[in-house]
mmCIF file of C-alpha atoms in Angstrom:
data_model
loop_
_atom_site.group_PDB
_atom_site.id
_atom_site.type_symbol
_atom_site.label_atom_id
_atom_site.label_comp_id
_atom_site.label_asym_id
_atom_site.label_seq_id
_atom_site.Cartn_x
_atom_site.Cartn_y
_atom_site.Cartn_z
ATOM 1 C CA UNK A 1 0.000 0.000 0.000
ATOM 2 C CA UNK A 2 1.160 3.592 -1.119
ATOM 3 C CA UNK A 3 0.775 4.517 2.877
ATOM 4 C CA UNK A 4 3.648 2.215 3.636
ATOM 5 C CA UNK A 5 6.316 3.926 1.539
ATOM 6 C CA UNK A 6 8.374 7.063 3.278
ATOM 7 C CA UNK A 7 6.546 9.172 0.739
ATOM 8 C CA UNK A 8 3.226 8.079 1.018
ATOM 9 C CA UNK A 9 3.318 8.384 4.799
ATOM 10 C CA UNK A 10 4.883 11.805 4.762
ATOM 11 C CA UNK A 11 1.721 13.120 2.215
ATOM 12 C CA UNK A 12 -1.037 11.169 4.204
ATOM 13 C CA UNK A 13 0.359 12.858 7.631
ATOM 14 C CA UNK A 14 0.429 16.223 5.990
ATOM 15 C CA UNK A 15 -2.967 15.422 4.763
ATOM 16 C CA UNK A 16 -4.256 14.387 8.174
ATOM 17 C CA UNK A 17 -2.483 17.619 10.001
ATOM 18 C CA UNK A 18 -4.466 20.108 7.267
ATOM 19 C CA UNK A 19 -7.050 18.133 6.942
ATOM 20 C CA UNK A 20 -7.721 18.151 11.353
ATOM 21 C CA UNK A 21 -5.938 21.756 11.238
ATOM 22 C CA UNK A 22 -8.822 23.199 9.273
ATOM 23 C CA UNK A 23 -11.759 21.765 10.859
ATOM 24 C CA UNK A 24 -10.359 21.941 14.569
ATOM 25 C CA UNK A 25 -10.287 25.673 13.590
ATOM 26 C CA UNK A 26 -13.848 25.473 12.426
ATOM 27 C CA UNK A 27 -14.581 23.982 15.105
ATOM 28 C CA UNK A 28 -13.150 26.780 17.485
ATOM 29 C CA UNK A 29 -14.826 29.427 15.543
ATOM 30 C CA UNK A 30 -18.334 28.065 16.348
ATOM 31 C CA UNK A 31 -17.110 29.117 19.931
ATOM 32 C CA UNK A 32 -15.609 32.114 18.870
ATOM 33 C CA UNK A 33 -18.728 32.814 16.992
ATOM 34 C CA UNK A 34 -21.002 31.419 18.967
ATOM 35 C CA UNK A 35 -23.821 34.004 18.807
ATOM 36 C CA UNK A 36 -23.867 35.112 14.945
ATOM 37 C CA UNK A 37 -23.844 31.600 14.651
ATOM 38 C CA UNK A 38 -26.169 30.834 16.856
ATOM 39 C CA UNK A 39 -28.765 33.857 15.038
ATOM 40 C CA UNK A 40 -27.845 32.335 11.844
ATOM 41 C CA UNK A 41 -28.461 28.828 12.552
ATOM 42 C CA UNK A 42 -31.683 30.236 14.015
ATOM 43 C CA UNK A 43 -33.259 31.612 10.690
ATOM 44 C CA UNK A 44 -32.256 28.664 9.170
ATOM 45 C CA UNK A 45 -34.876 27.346 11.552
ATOM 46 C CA UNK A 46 -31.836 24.967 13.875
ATOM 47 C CA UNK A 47 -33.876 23.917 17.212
ATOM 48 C CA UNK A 48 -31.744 24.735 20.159
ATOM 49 C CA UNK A 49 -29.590 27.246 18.323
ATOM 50 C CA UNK A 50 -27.107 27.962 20.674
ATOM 51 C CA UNK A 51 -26.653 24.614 21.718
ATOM 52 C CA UNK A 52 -26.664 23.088 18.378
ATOM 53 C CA UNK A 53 -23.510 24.998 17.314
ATOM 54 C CA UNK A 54 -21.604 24.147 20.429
ATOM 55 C CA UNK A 55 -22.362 20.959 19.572
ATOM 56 C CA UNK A 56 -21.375 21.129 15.818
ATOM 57 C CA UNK A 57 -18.246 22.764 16.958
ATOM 58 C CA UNK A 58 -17.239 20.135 19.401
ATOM 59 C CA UNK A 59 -17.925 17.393 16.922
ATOM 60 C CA UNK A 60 -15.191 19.798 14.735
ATOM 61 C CA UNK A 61 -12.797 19.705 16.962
ATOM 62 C CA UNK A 62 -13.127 16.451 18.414
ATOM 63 C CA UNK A 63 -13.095 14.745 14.947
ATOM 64 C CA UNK A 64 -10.292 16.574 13.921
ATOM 65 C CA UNK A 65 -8.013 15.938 16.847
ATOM 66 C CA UNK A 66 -9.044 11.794 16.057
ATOM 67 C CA UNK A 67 -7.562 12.370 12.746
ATOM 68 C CA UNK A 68 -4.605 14.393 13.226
ATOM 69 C CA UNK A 69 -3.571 11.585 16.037
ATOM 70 C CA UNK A 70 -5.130 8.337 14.557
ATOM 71 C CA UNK A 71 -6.962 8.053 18.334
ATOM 72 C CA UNK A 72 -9.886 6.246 16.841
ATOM 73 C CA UNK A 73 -10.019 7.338 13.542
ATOM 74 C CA UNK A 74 -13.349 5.755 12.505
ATOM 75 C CA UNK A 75 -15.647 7.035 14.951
ATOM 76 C CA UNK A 76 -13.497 10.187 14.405
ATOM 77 C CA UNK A 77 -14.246 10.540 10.892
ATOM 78 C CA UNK A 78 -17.779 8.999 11.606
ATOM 79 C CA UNK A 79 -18.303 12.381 13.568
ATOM 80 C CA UNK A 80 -17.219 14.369 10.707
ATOM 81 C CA UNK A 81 -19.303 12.978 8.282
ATOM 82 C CA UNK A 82 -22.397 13.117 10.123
ATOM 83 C CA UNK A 83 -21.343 16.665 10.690
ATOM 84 C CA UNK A 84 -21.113 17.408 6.895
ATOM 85 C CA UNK A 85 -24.495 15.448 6.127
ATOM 86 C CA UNK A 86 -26.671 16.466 8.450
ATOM 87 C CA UNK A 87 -25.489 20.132 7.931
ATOM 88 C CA UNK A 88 -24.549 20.946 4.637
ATOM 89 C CA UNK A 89 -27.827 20.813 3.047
ATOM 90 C CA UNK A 90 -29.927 22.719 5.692
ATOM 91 C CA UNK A 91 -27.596 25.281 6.603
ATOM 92 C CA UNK A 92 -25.964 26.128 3.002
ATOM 93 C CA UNK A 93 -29.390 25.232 0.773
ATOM 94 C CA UNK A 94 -28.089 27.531 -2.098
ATOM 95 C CA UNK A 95 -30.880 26.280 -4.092
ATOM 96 C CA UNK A 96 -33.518 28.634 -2.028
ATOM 97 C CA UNK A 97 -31.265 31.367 -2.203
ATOM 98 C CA UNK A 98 -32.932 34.467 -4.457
ATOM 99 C CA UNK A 99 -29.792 37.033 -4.194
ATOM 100 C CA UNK A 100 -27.696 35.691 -6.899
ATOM 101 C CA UNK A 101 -23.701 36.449 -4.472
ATOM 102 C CA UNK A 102 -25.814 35.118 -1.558
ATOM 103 C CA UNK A 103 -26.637 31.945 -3.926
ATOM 104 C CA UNK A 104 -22.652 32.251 -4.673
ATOM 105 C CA UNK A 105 -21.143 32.166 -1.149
ATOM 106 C CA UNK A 106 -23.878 29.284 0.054
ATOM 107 C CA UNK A 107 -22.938 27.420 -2.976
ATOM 108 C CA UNK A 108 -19.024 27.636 -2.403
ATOM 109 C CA UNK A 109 -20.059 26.806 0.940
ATOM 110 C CA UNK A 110 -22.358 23.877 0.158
ATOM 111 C CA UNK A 111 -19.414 22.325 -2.126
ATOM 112 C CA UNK A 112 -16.839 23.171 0.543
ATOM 113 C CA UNK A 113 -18.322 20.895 2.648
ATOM 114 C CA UNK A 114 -19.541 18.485 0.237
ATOM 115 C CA UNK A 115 -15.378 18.026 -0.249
ATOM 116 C CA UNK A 116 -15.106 17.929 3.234
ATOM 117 C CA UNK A 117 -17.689 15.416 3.409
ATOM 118 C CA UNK A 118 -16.062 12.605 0.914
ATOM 119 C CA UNK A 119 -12.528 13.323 2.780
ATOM 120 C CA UNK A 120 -13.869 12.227 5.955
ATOM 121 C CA UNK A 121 -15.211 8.900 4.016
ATOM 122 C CA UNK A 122 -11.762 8.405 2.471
ATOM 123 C CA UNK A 123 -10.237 8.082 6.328
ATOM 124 C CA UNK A 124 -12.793 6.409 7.620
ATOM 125 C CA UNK A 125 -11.959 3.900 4.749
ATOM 126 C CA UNK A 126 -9.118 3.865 5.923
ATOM 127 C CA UNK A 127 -9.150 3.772 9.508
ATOM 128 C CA UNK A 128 -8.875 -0.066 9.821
ATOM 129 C CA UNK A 129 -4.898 -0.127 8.826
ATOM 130 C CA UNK A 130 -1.828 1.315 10.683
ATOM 131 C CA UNK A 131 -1.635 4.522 10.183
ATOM 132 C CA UNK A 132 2.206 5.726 9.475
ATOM 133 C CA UNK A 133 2.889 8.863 12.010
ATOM 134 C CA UNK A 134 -0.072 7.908 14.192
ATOM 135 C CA UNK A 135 -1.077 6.859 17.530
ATOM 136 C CA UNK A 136 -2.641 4.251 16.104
ATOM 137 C CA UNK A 137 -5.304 4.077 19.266
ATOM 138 C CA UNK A 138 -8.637 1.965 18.628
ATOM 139 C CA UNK A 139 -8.156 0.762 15.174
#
């Protein structure tokens, strides 16, 4: 497997630290944000608001710290993937959108996370092997 050669372990850790990297810091920016995201998620009609994007950001973060580690990848990217499908299409439903750079930005965003989305399946396809430059914790 290309994950067992000095190269292919090198590009699949720098994939894992970006790949964590960015959605830890998504993650921390529902906190950061927590109350123009919270009115946001709101008119997109979210129940518990508030809560719901602590939540969603603690999924983030969590998820991404499993992957950057390899601490139980699977359930790691498991998290992130329910993340992306449960909240990509309410939350970034471009298709509703009137305002043509309003249907722009929650388009970018919708395929943004769509990417996002079929990453997290690609490690949690993977999470059943050694990972090279990993904990390697509940595989």
């Amino acid at each position: 497997m290309a994950l067992e050669t000095a190269g292919g372990g090198l590009a699949f850790l720098i994939g894992r630290l970006i790949f964590g990297a960015v959605l830890g810091f998504m993650g921390l920016n529902h906190f950061i944000g927590l109350e123009g995201m919270s009115g946001y998620a709101a008119s997109k009609g979210i129940p518990a608001p508030r809560l719901s994007v602590a939540g969603s950001g603690l999924m983030l973060i969590v998820g991404g710290l499993a992957i950057i580690l390899g601490v139980y990848p699977f359930i790691g990217a498991a998290v992130i993937a329910l993340f992306f499908l449960g909240v990509t299409p309410v939350m970034h439903d471009f298709w509703t959108v009137e305002d043509p750079e309003q249907r722009q930005s929650e388009m970018t965003n919708f395929l943004k996370n769509a990417a996002l989305f079929g990453a997290a399946l690609v490690f949690g396809a993977l999470s059943g092997t050694d990972w090279p430059y990993a904990l390697n914790i509940g595989l």
